[in-house]
CSV table of C-alpha atoms in Angstrom, one decimal:
chain,number,residue,atom,x,y,z
A,1,UNK,CA,59.8,-7.2,53.1
A,2,UNK,CA,63.5,-7.8,53.5
A,3,UNK,CA,63.1,-9.2,57.0
A,4,UNK,CA,60.6,-11.8,55.7
A,5,UNK,CA,62.7,-13.1,52.8
A,6,UNK,CA,63.8,-16.6,53.5
A,7,UNK,CA,67.5,-17.2,53.4
A,8,UNK,CA,68.9,-20.0,51.2
A,9,UNK,CA,71.1,-22.3,53.3
A,10,UNK,CA,72.5,-25.8,53.1
A,11,UNK,CA,70.5,-27.8,55.7
A,12,UNK,CA,72.0,-29.5,58.8
A,13,UNK,CA,71.0,-33.0,57.8
A,14,UNK,CA,74.0,-35.1,58.7
A,15,UNK,CA,73.7,-36.9,62.1
A,16,UNK,CA,76.2,-39.1,64.0
A,17,UNK,CA,75.4,-42.3,61.9
A,18,UNK,CA,75.6,-40.3,58.7
A,19,UNK,CA,78.9,-38.7,59.9
A,20,UNK,CA,80.5,-42.0,60.8
A,21,UNK,CA,79.4,-43.4,57.4
A,22,UNK,CA,80.8,-40.3,55.6
A,23,UNK,CA,84.2,-40.7,57.2
A,24,UNK,CA,84.4,-44.5,57.3
A,25,UNK,CA,82.6,-45.0,54.0
A,26,UNK,CA,85.0,-42.7,52.2
A,27,UNK,CA,88.1,-44.2,53.9
A,28,UNK,CA,87.2,-47.8,53.1
A,29,UNK,CA,87.2,-47.3,49.3
A,30,UNK,CA,89.5,-48.8,46.7
A,31,UNK,CA,92.7,-48.4,48.8
A,32,UNK,CA,92.5,-51.6,50.9
A,33,UNK,CA,91.8,-53.6,47.7
A,34,UNK,CA,94.5,-51.8,45.6
A,35,UNK,CA,97.3,-50.6,47.8
A,36,UNK,CA,98.4,-53.7,49.9
A,37,UNK,CA,100.5,-55.1,47.1
A,38,UNK,CA,102.3,-51.8,46.5
A,39,UNK,CA,103.0,-51.3,50.2
A,40,UNK,CA,104.5,-54.8,50.4
A,41,UNK,CA,106.5,-54.4,47.2
A,42,UNK,CA,107.9,-51.1,48.3
A,43,UNK,CA,108.7,-52.0,51.9
A,44,UNK,CA,109.8,-55.5,51.1
A,45,UNK,CA,108.6,-57.7,54.0
A,46,UNK,CA,105.2,-58.8,55.4
A,47,UNK,CA,106.1,-57.7,59.0
A,48,UNK,CA,107.2,-54.3,57.9
A,49,UNK,CA,104.1,-53.8,55.7
A,50,UNK,CA,101.8,-54.5,58.8
A,51,UNK,CA,103.9,-51.9,60.8
A,52,UNK,CA,103.3,-49.4,57.9
A,53,UNK,CA,99.5,-50.0,58.0
A,54,UNK,CA,99.4,-49.6,61.8
A,55,UNK,CA,101.6,-46.4,61.7
A,56,UNK,CA,99.4,-44.9,59.0
A,57,UNK,CA,96.3,-45.5,61.1
A,58,UNK,CA,98.0,-44.0,64.2
A,59,UNK,CA,99.1,-40.9,62.2
A,60,UNK,CA,95.6,-40.4,60.8
A,61,UNK,CA,94.1,-40.6,64.3
A,62,UNK,CA,96.5,-38.0,65.6
A,63,UNK,CA,96.0,-35.6,62.7
A,64,UNK,CA,92.2,-36.0,62.8
A,65,UNK,CA,92.3,-35.0,66.5
A,66,UNK,CA,94.0,-31.8,65.5
A,67,UNK,CA,91.4,-31.3,62.8
A,68,UNK,CA,88.6,-31.7,65.4
A,69,UNK,CA,90.0,-28.8,67.4
A,70,UNK,CA,90.2,-26.7,64.2
A,71,UNK,CA,86.6,-27.8,63.2
A,72,UNK,CA,85.2,-26.6,66.6
A,73,UNK,CA,87.1,-23.3,66.6
A,74,UNK,CA,86.4,-22.4,63.0
A,75,UNK,CA,82.9,-23.7,62.6
A,76,UNK,CA,82.6,-23.3,58.8
A,77,UNK,CA,82.6,-25.9,56.0
A,78,UNK,CA,85.6,-26.1,53.6
A,79,UNK,CA,88.2,-28.2,55.5
A,80,UNK,CA,91.8,-27.1,55.0
A,81,UNK,CA,90.8,-24.3,52.7
A,82,UNK,CA,88.9,-22.4,55.3
A,83,UNK,CA,91.5,-23.1,58.1
A,84,UNK,CA,94.3,-21.8,55.9
A,85,UNK,CA,92.3,-18.8,54.8
A,86,UNK,CA,91.6,-17.9,58.5
A,87,UNK,CA,95.2,-18.5,59.6
A,88,UNK,CA,97.7,-18.1,56.7
A,89,UNK,CA,95.7,-15.6,54.6
A,90,UNK,CA,94.1,-15.5,51.2
A,91,UNK,CA,97.1,-16.1,48.9
A,92,UNK,CA,98.0,-19.4,50.4
A,93,UNK,CA,94.4,-20.4,50.6
A,94,UNK,CA,93.9,-19.6,46.9
A,95,UNK,CA,97.0,-21.7,46.0
A,96,UNK,CA,95.3,-24.6,47.9
A,97,UNK,CA,92.0,-24.2,46.3
A,98,UNK,CA,93.5,-23.7,42.8
A,99,UNK,CA,95.5,-27.0,43.3
A,100,UNK,CA,92.6,-28.8,45.0
A,101,UNK,CA,89.9,-27.9,42.5
A,102,UNK,CA,92.0,-28.5,39.4
A,103,UNK,CA,94.1,-31.4,40.6
A,104,UNK,CA,93.8,-33.0,44.1
A,105,UNK,CA,90.1,-33.6,44.3
A,106,UNK,CA,89.6,-34.6,40.6
A,107,UNK,CA,92.7,-36.9,41.0
A,108,UNK,CA,91.1,-38.5,44.0
A,109,UNK,CA,87.8,-39.0,42.2
A,110,UNK,CA,89.6,-40.3,39.0
A,111,UNK,CA,91.8,-42.7,41.1
A,112,UNK,CA,88.8,-44.2,42.9
A,113,UNK,CA,86.7,-44.4,39.7
A,114,UNK,CA,89.6,-46.2,38.0
A,115,UNK,CA,89.8,-48.9,40.7
A,116,UNK,CA,86.0,-49.3,40.7
A,117,UNK,CA,86.1,-49.9,36.9
A,118,UNK,CA,89.1,-52.3,37.3
A,119,UNK,CA,87.0,-54.5,39.7
A,120,UNK,CA,83.8,-54.3,37.6
A,121,UNK,CA,85.5,-55.6,34.4
A,122,UNK,CA,88.0,-58.0,36.2
A,123,UNK,CA,85.6,-61.1,36.2
A,124,UNK,CA,85.2,-60.8,32.4
A,125,UNK,CA,89.0,-60.7,31.7
A,126,UNK,CA,90.3,-63.4,34.0
A,127,UNK,CA,93.2,-64.5,31.8
A,128,UNK,CA,94.4,-61.1,30.6
A,129,UNK,CA,94.4,-57.4,31.7
A,130,UNK,CA,91.2,-55.6,30.6
A,131,UNK,CA,91.5,-53.0,27.8
A,132,UNK,CA,92.4,-49.5,29.2
A,133,UNK,CA,89.7,-47.8,27.1
A,134,UNK,CA,87.0,-50.0,28.5
A,135,UNK,CA,88.2,-49.4,32.1
A,136,UNK,CA,88.2,-45.6,31.6
A,137,UNK,CA,84.7,-45.7,30.0
A,138,UNK,CA,83.3,-47.6,33.0
A,139,UNK,CA,85.0,-45.1,35.4
A,140,UNK,CA,83.5,-42.2,33.5
A,141,UNK,CA,80.0,-43.7,33.7
A,142,UNK,CA,80.4,-44.1,37.5
A,143,UNK,CA,81.4,-40.5,37.9
A,144,UNK,CA,78.4,-39.3,35.9
A,145,UNK,CA,75.9,-41.5,37.8
A,146,UNK,CA,77.1,-40.2,41.2
A,147,UNK,CA,77.3,-36.6,40.1
A,148,UNK,CA,73.6,-36.9,39.2
A,149,UNK,CA,72.7,-38.5,42.6
A,150,UNK,CA,74.5,-35.8,44.5
A,151,UNK,CA,72.9,-33.0,42.5
A,152,UNK,CA,69.4,-34.3,43.2
A,153,UNK,CA,69.2,-34.7,46.9
A,154,UNK,CA,71.5,-34.5,50.0
A,155,UNK,CA,69.4,-37.0,52.0
A,156,UNK,CA,69.4,-39.6,49.2
A,157,UNK,CA,73.2,-39.3,48.7
A,158,UNK,CA,73.7,-39.9,52.5
A,159,UNK,CA,71.4,-43.0,52.3
A,160,UNK,CA,73.6,-44.3,49.4
A,161,UNK,CA,76.6,-43.6,51.7
A,162,UNK,CA,75.2,-45.6,54.7
A,163,UNK,CA,74.1,-48.5,52.5
A,164,UNK,CA,77.6,-48.9,50.9
A,165,UNK,CA,79.3,-48.4,54.3
A,166,UNK,CA,77.4,-51.5,55.6
A,167,UNK,CA,78.2,-53.5,52.4
A,168,UNK,CA,81.9,-52.7,52.7
A,169,UNK,CA,82.2,-53.5,56.4
A,170,UNK,CA,80.5,-56.9,55.7
A,171,UNK,CA,82.9,-57.6,52.7
A,172,UNK,CA,86.0,-56.8,54.9
A,173,UNK,CA,84.5,-58.9,57.8
A,174,UNK,CA,84.2,-61.8,55.3
A,175,UNK,CA,87.9,-61.5,54.3
A,176,UNK,CA,88.9,-61.3,58.0
A,177,UNK,CA,86.9,-64.4,59.0
A,178,UNK,CA,88.4,-66.3,56.0
A,179,UNK,CA,91.9,-65.4,57.3
A,180,UNK,CA,91.1,-66.3,60.9
A,181,UNK,CA,89.8,-69.8,59.7
A,182,UNK,CA,93.1,-70.3,57.8
A,183,UNK,CA,95.2,-69.2,60.8
A,184,UNK,CA,93.3,-71.6,63.1
A,185,UNK,CA,94.1,-74.4,60.6
A,186,UNK,CA,97.8,-73.6,61.2
A,187,UNK,CA,98.6,-71.6,58.0
A,188,UNK,CA,101.3,-69.4,59.6
A,189,UNK,CA,104.2,-70.1,57.3
A,190,UNK,CA,104.0,-66.6,55.7
A,191,UNK,CA,104.7,-64.9,59.0
A,192,UNK,CA,107.9,-66.8,59.8
A,193,UNK,CA,111.0,-64.4,59.4
A,194,UNK,CA,108.4,-61.8,58.7
A,195,UNK,CA,110.9,-58.9,58.7
A,196,UNK,CA,113.4,-60.5,56.3
A,197,UNK,CA,114.2,-58.3,53.2
A,198,UNK,CA,112.8,-55.1,54.7
A,199,UNK,CA,113.8,-52.0,52.7
A,200,UNK,CA,114.9,-49.4,55.2
A,201,UNK,CA,115.4,-46.3,53.2
A,202,UNK,CA,113.8,-42.9,53.2
A,203,UNK,CA,112.3,-43.3,49.8
A,204,UNK,CA,110.7,-46.8,50.2
A,205,UNK,CA,109.3,-45.8,53.6
A,206,UNK,CA,107.9,-42.5,52.2
A,207,UNK,CA,106.3,-44.2,49.1
A,208,UNK,CA,104.9,-47.1,51.3
A,209,UNK,CA,103.3,-44.5,53.5
A,210,UNK,CA,101.8,-42.6,50.5
A,211,UNK,CA,100.2,-45.9,49.3
A,212,UNK,CA,99.0,-46.8,52.8
A,213,UNK,CA,97.7,-43.3,53.6
A,214,UNK,CA,95.8,-43.3,50.3
A,215,UNK,CA,93.7,-46.1,51.8
A,216,UNK,CA,93.0,-43.9,54.8
A,217,UNK,CA,92.1,-40.8,52.7
A,218,UNK,CA,88.7,-39.4,53.7
A,219,UNK,CA,89.5,-39.1,57.4
A,220,UNK,CA,89.0,-35.3,57.1
A,221,UNK,CA,85.8,-35.4,55.1
A,222,UNK,CA,83.6,-34.3,57.9
A,223,UNK,CA,85.5,-31.0,58.2
A,224,UNK,CA,84.3,-30.1,54.7
A,225,UNK,CA,80.7,-30.3,55.7
A,226,UNK,CA,80.7,-28.8,59.2
A,227,UNK,CA,77.8,-26.5,58.4
A,228,UNK,CA,75.6,-29.5,57.4
A,229,UNK,CA,76.4,-31.5,60.6
A,230,UNK,CA,74.0,-31.6,63.5
A,231,UNK,CA,75.6,-30.4,66.8
A,232,UNK,CA,79.2,-30.3,65.4
A,233,UNK,CA,80.9,-29.8,68.8
A,234,UNK,CA,79.5,-33.2,69.9
A,235,UNK,CA,79.3,-35.2,66.7
A,236,UNK,CA,82.6,-34.2,65.1
A,237,UNK,CA,84.9,-35.7,67.8
A,238,UNK,CA,82.7,-38.8,68.3
A,239,UNK,CA,82.4,-39.6,64.6
A,240,UNK,CA,86.2,-39.2,64.1
A,241,UNK,CA,87.1,-41.6,67.0
A,242,UNK,CA,84.5,-44.2,66.0
A,243,UNK,CA,85.2,-44.2,62.3
A,244,UNK,CA,89.0,-44.1,62.3
A,245,UNK,CA,89.4,-46.7,65.1
A,246,UNK,CA,87.1,-49.0,63.2
A,247,UNK,CA,88.9,-48.6,59.9
A,248,UNK,CA,92.4,-49.0,61.3
A,249,UNK,CA,91.4,-52.3,63.1
A,250,UNK,CA,89.7,-53.6,59.9
A,251,UNK,CA,92.7,-52.7,57.7
A,252,UNK,CA,95.2,-54.5,59.9
A,253,UNK,CA,93.1,-57.6,60.2
A,254,UNK,CA,92.4,-57.6,56.4
A,255,UNK,CA,96.2,-57.4,55.7
A,256,UNK,CA,96.8,-60.3,58.1
A,257,UNK,CA,94.1,-62.3,56.2
A,258,UNK,CA,95.7,-61.5,52.8
A,259,UNK,CA,99.1,-62.6,54.0
A,260,UNK,CA,97.7,-65.8,55.6
A,261,UNK,CA,95.9,-66.9,52.3
A,262,UNK,CA,98.5,-65.7,49.8
A,263,UNK,CA,102.3,-65.9,49.8
A,264,UNK,CA,104.1,-62.4,49.7
A,265,UNK,CA,105.1,-63.2,46.1
A,266,UNK,CA,101.5,-63.9,45.0
A,267,UNK,CA,100.3,-60.7,46.8
A,268,UNK,CA,103.0,-58.6,45.1
A,269,UNK,CA,102.2,-59.9,41.6
A,270,UNK,CA,98.4,-59.5,42.0
A,271,UNK,CA,96.8,-56.6,40.2
A,272,UNK,CA,93.5,-56.9,42.2
A,273,UNK,CA,94.3,-58.4,45.7
A,274,UNK,CA,90.7,-59.1,46.7
A,275,UNK,CA,90.0,-61.1,43.5
A,276,UNK,CA,93.2,-63.2,44.0
A,277,UNK,CA,92.2,-63.8,47.6
A,278,UNK,CA,88.6,-64.7,46.4
A,279,UNK,CA,89.9,-67.2,43.8
A,280,UNK,CA,92.1,-69.0,46.3
A,281,UNK,CA,89.5,-69.1,49.0
A,282,UNK,CA,86.2,-69.4,47.1
A,283,UNK,CA,87.3,-71.0,43.8
A,284,UNK,CA,84.7,-70.4,41.1
A,285,UNK,CA,82.9,-68.0,43.4
A,286,UNK,CA,85.9,-65.6,43.4
A,287,UNK,CA,84.0,-63.1,41.4
A,288,UNK,CA,81.9,-62.2,44.6
A,289,UNK,CA,85.0,-60.4,45.9
A,290,UNK,CA,85.3,-58.4,42.7
A,291,UNK,CA,81.7,-57.2,43.2
A,292,UNK,CA,82.4,-56.4,46.9
A,293,UNK,CA,85.4,-54.3,46.0
A,294,UNK,CA,83.5,-52.5,43.2
A,295,UNK,CA,80.7,-51.6,45.6
A,296,UNK,CA,83.3,-50.4,48.1
A,297,UNK,CA,84.9,-48.1,45.6
A,298,UNK,CA,81.5,-46.8,44.5
A,299,UNK,CA,80.6,-45.8,48.0
A,300,UNK,CA,83.9,-44.1,48.5
A,301,UNK,CA,83.5,-42.2,45.3
A,302,UNK,CA,80.1,-41.0,46.5
A,303,UNK,CA,81.6,-39.7,49.7
A,304,UNK,CA,84.4,-37.9,47.8
A,305,UNK,CA,81.9,-36.2,45.6
A,306,UNK,CA,79.7,-35.2,48.5
A,307,UNK,CA,82.6,-33.4,50.3
A,308,UNK,CA,84.5,-32.3,47.1
A,309,UNK,CA,81.6,-30.3,45.7
A,310,UNK,CA,81.4,-28.4,49.1
A,311,UNK,CA,85.1,-27.2,48.9
A,312,UNK,CA,84.5,-25.6,45.6
A,313,UNK,CA,81.3,-24.1,46.9
A,314,UNK,CA,82.9,-22.5,50.0
A,315,UNK,CA,85.8,-21.1,48.0
A,316,UNK,CA,83.4,-19.4,45.6
A,317,UNK,CA,81.5,-18.0,48.6
A,318,UNK,CA,84.8,-16.4,49.8
A,319,UNK,CA,85.4,-14.9,46.3
A,320,UNK,CA,88.2,-17.2,45.2
A,321,UNK,CA,86.2,-19.0,42.5
A,322,UNK,CA,83.5,-17.8,40.0
A,323,UNK,CA,80.3,-16.7,41.8
A,324,UNK,CA,78.2,-19.4,40.0
A,325,UNK,CA,80.0,-22.1,42.1
A,326,UNK,CA,78.8,-20.5,45.4
A,327,UNK,CA,75.1,-21.1,44.4
A,328,UNK,CA,72.7,-23.8,45.5
A,329,UNK,CA,69.7,-25.2,43.7
A,330,UNK,CA,66.6,-23.3,44.8
A,331,UNK,CA,64.4,-26.4,45.4
A,332,UNK,CA,66.8,-29.2,46.1
A,333,UNK,CA,69.3,-27.1,48.2
A,334,UNK,CA,72.4,-28.9,46.7
A,335,UNK,CA,75.5,-27.0,45.5
A,336,UNK,CA,74.9,-28.4,41.9
A,337,UNK,CA,77.1,-25.9,39.9
A,338,UNK,CA,80.1,-26.9,42.1
A,339,UNK,CA,79.3,-30.6,41.7
A,340,UNK,CA,79.0,-30.3,37.9
A,341,UNK,CA,82.3,-28.4,37.7
A,342,UNK,CA,84.1,-31.1,39.8
A,343,UNK,CA,82.6,-33.8,37.5
A,344,UNK,CA,84.0,-32.1,34.3
A,345,UNK,CA,87.5,-31.7,35.7
A,346,UNK,CA,87.5,-35.3,37.1
A,347,UNK,CA,86.7,-36.6,33.6
A,348,UNK,CA,89.5,-34.5,32.1
A,349,UNK,CA,92.0,-35.9,34.7
A,350,UNK,CA,90.7,-39.5,34.0
A,351,UNK,CA,91.9,-39.3,30.3
A,352,UNK,CA,95.7,-39.4,30.8
A,353,UNK,CA,95.8,-40.8,34.4
A,354,UNK,CA,97.0,-44.2,35.7
A,355,UNK,CA,96.3,-45.4,39.2
A,356,UNK,CA,99.8,-45.6,40.7
A,357,UNK,CA,101.0,-42.1,39.7
A,358,UNK,CA,97.7,-40.5,40.6
A,359,UNK,CA,98.1,-41.9,44.1
A,360,UNK,CA,101.7,-40.7,44.6
A,361,UNK,CA,101.1,-37.1,43.4
A,362,UNK,CA,97.8,-36.9,45.2
A,363,UNK,CA,99.4,-37.9,48.6
A,364,UNK,CA,102.4,-35.5,48.0
A,365,UNK,CA,100.1,-32.5,47.3
A,366,UNK,CA,97.6,-33.4,50.1
A,367,UNK,CA,100.3,-33.7,52.8
A,368,UNK,CA,101.9,-30.5,51.7
A,369,UNK,CA,98.6,-28.7,52.6
A,370,UNK,CA,98.0,-30.7,55.7
A,371,UNK,CA,101.4,-29.4,57.0
A,372,UNK,CA,100.3,-25.8,56.4
A,373,UNK,CA,96.9,-26.4,58.1
A,374,UNK,CA,98.7,-27.9,61.2
A,375,UNK,CA,101.0,-24.9,61.3
A,376,UNK,CA,97.8,-22.8,61.3
A,377,UNK,CA,96.6,-24.7,64.4
A,378,UNK,CA,99.8,-24.0,66.2
A,379,UNK,CA,99.4,-20.3,65.3
A,380,UNK,CA,95.8,-20.3,66.8
A,381,UNK,CA,97.0,-22.1,69.9
A,382,UNK,CA,99.9,-19.7,70.6
A,383,UNK,CA,98.5,-16.4,69.3
A,384,UNK,CA,94.8,-16.7,69.9
A,385,UNK,CA,94.3,-18.8,73.1
A,386,UNK,CA,91.2,-16.8,74.0
A,387,UNK,CA,89.1,-18.3,71.2
A,388,UNK,CA,86.3,-20.6,72.5
A,389,UNK,CA,87.4,-24.2,72.2
A,390,UNK,CA,84.9,-26.9,73.1
A,391,UNK,CA,87.6,-29.5,72.3
A,392,UNK,CA,91.4,-29.1,72.9
A,393,UNK,CA,94.4,-31.2,72.0
A,394,UNK,CA,97.8,-30.9,73.8
A,395,UNK,CA,100.2,-28.6,71.8
A,396,UNK,CA,102.7,-31.5,71.3
A,397,UNK,CA,100.2,-33.3,69.1
A,398,UNK,CA,100.2,-30.9,66.2
A,399,UNK,CA,104.0,-30.5,66.5
A,400,UNK,CA,104.5,-34.3,66.1
A,401,UNK,CA,102.0,-34.6,63.2
A,402,UNK,CA,103.6,-31.5,61.5
A,403,UNK,CA,107.0,-33.2,61.6
A,404,UNK,CA,105.5,-36.4,60.1
A,405,UNK,CA,103.8,-34.3,57.3
A,406,UNK,CA,107.1,-32.6,56.5
A,407,UNK,CA,108.9,-36.0,56.3
A,408,UNK,CA,106.1,-37.3,54.0
A,409,UNK,CA,106.5,-34.4,51.6
A,410,UNK,CA,110.3,-34.4,51.5
A,411,UNK,CA,111.0,-38.2,51.7
A,412,UNK,CA,110.4,-39.2,48.1
A,413,UNK,CA,112.1,-36.1,46.7
A,414,UNK,CA,115.3,-36.2,48.9
A,415,UNK,CA,116.0,-39.9,48.3
A,416,UNK,CA,114.9,-40.3,44.6
A,417,UNK,CA,114.1,-37.0,42.9
A,418,UNK,CA,111.6,-37.3,40.0
A,419,UNK,CA,110.9,-34.5,37.6
A,420,UNK,CA,107.1,-35.0,38.0
A,421,UNK,CA,107.2,-33.7,41.6
A,422,UNK,CA,108.8,-30.5,40.3
A,423,UNK,CA,105.9,-30.2,37.8
A,424,UNK,CA,103.4,-30.6,40.5
A,425,UNK,CA,105.1,-28.0,42.7
A,426,UNK,CA,105.3,-25.5,39.8
A,427,UNK,CA,101.6,-26.1,39.1
A,428,UNK,CA,100.7,-25.4,42.7
A,429,UNK,CA,102.6,-22.1,42.8
A,430,UNK,CA,101.3,-21.0,39.4
A,431,UNK,CA,98.1,-20.3,41.4
A,432,UNK,CA,99.8,-17.1,42.6
A,433,UNK,CA,100.0,-15.8,39.0
A,434,UNK,CA,96.2,-16.2,38.7
A,435,UNK,CA,95.5,-14.8,42.1
A,436,UNK,CA,97.2,-11.3,41.5
A,437,UNK,CA,95.1,-10.1,38.5
A,438,UNK,CA,91.8,-12.0,39.0
A,439,UNK,CA,91.4,-12.0,42.8
A,440,UNK,CA,93.5,-9.3,44.2
A,441,UNK,CA,92.9,-6.7,41.5
A,442,UNK,CA,89.4,-8.1,40.7
A,443,UNK,CA,90.0,-8.0,37.0
A,444,UNK,CA,86.7,-9.5,35.7
A,445,UNK,CA,85.6,-9.4,32.1
A,446,UNK,CA,81.9,-8.3,31.7
A,447,UNK,CA,81.3,-11.5,29.7
A,448,UNK,CA,81.8,-13.5,32.9
A,449,UNK,CA,78.9,-11.7,34.6
A,450,UNK,CA,76.6,-12.3,31.7
A,451,UNK,CA,77.6,-16.0,31.7
A,452,UNK,CA,76.9,-16.2,35.5
A,453,UNK,CA,73.4,-14.9,35.0
A,454,UNK,CA,72.7,-17.2,32.1
A,455,UNK,CA,74.0,-20.3,34.0
A,456,UNK,CA,72.0,-19.2,37.1
A,457,UNK,CA,68.8,-19.2,35.1
A,458,UNK,CA,69.6,-22.4,33.3
A,459,UNK,CA,70.6,-24.4,36.4
A,460,UNK,CA,67.9,-22.8,38.7
A,461,UNK,CA,70.4,-21.7,41.4
A,462,UNK,CA,70.8,-18.8,43.8
A,463,UNK,CA,73.5,-17.6,46.2
A,464,UNK,CA,73.5,-19.5,49.5
A,465,UNK,CA,74.2,-18.1,53.0
A,466,UNK,CA,76.5,-19.4,55.6
A,467,UNK,CA,75.2,-21.8,58.3
A,468,UNK,CA,76.7,-20.6,61.5
């Protein structure tokens, strides 16, 4: 009887097109419509801001190559969490998952939802900034809608992803064509003396990179869903190269277009760049750009949800989160308890959060863990060279990216220390205090077991196996 029982698995339903859409569609989110003015304000000159965007793209391509090797050596879902668990051990992995589940992922979801809401309400408040409460209510509604979609069906949420990916690329192509037309007409005055007033300090460069890299966030999304990817050893490297090259090219051309149509001053003072661009180029039809930016953020939010729920799910399967989060719906085969949990925490983060600070703390924490992950790759390369590797990167690559990650973590603190970074660091390491009694000594109140059974019956979920 035991041999015949069917195992409950997440299905391998993500092909190459779905994979490229998952990476590209999550990367092209709210960032390219929200961050250009902050990058320009921080770094001080149009030329330097374009250099920052290009360097961000180059850094992301390098780090994603390192992740492809990790993804083909450790063929499990869960991204950084599973790589750190297999290389640095359970305590560091728990600190990551504790921070990720309670802060990094929800902050990402809340940040994207806020920018989506900002663009949705922008056309109705052309003369004044929209009420904060209204923006947050719209953001909360978007989170709830996407949580429902992702809980219902994997294939449907991937279709949503592909549709929004196409919509965004068209919107960005439209902005680029508008910029090219203006350049042909001879509007090059904003590029004269383009490196004047550049701020060359550790802090401005670090913060400009944080804002730029926020727009590229999502490059590692495929590593979170390796077990749902068809032929990962072939599709993982292909999807990464196609998606990230496409996005870097689009971002550079879009920034050139922004700077052709708007003066640096106009760009810096704009709260929604795409809308300002739309108003200057399209006049009364400027609201179209607001709709395009909102659609773009919505698609990115969907991708973040799709992969974010999976991290929670994998951690629970390894015993680092409550058992209920490692279960999948018996009919729909989606990790619905983990998705519901992510939704609730995101809504809590949304209440006090504002976009700028969410982005800076998100980037600081994320790059801290990317650095540990890359150190893990170096460990695997030197100590376990015998592991089968369908895809290899030269050892110099992870070393270079590790140095860049250390710079990104330390830059804002060294040059201009802010108390908030200390709070974030303390919050991360408070995970150890929870790890010792609850995970290491397995102190588990009986009430929790009863609650798990109750929720299992209520949500119609059962424990899921690994896809190897």
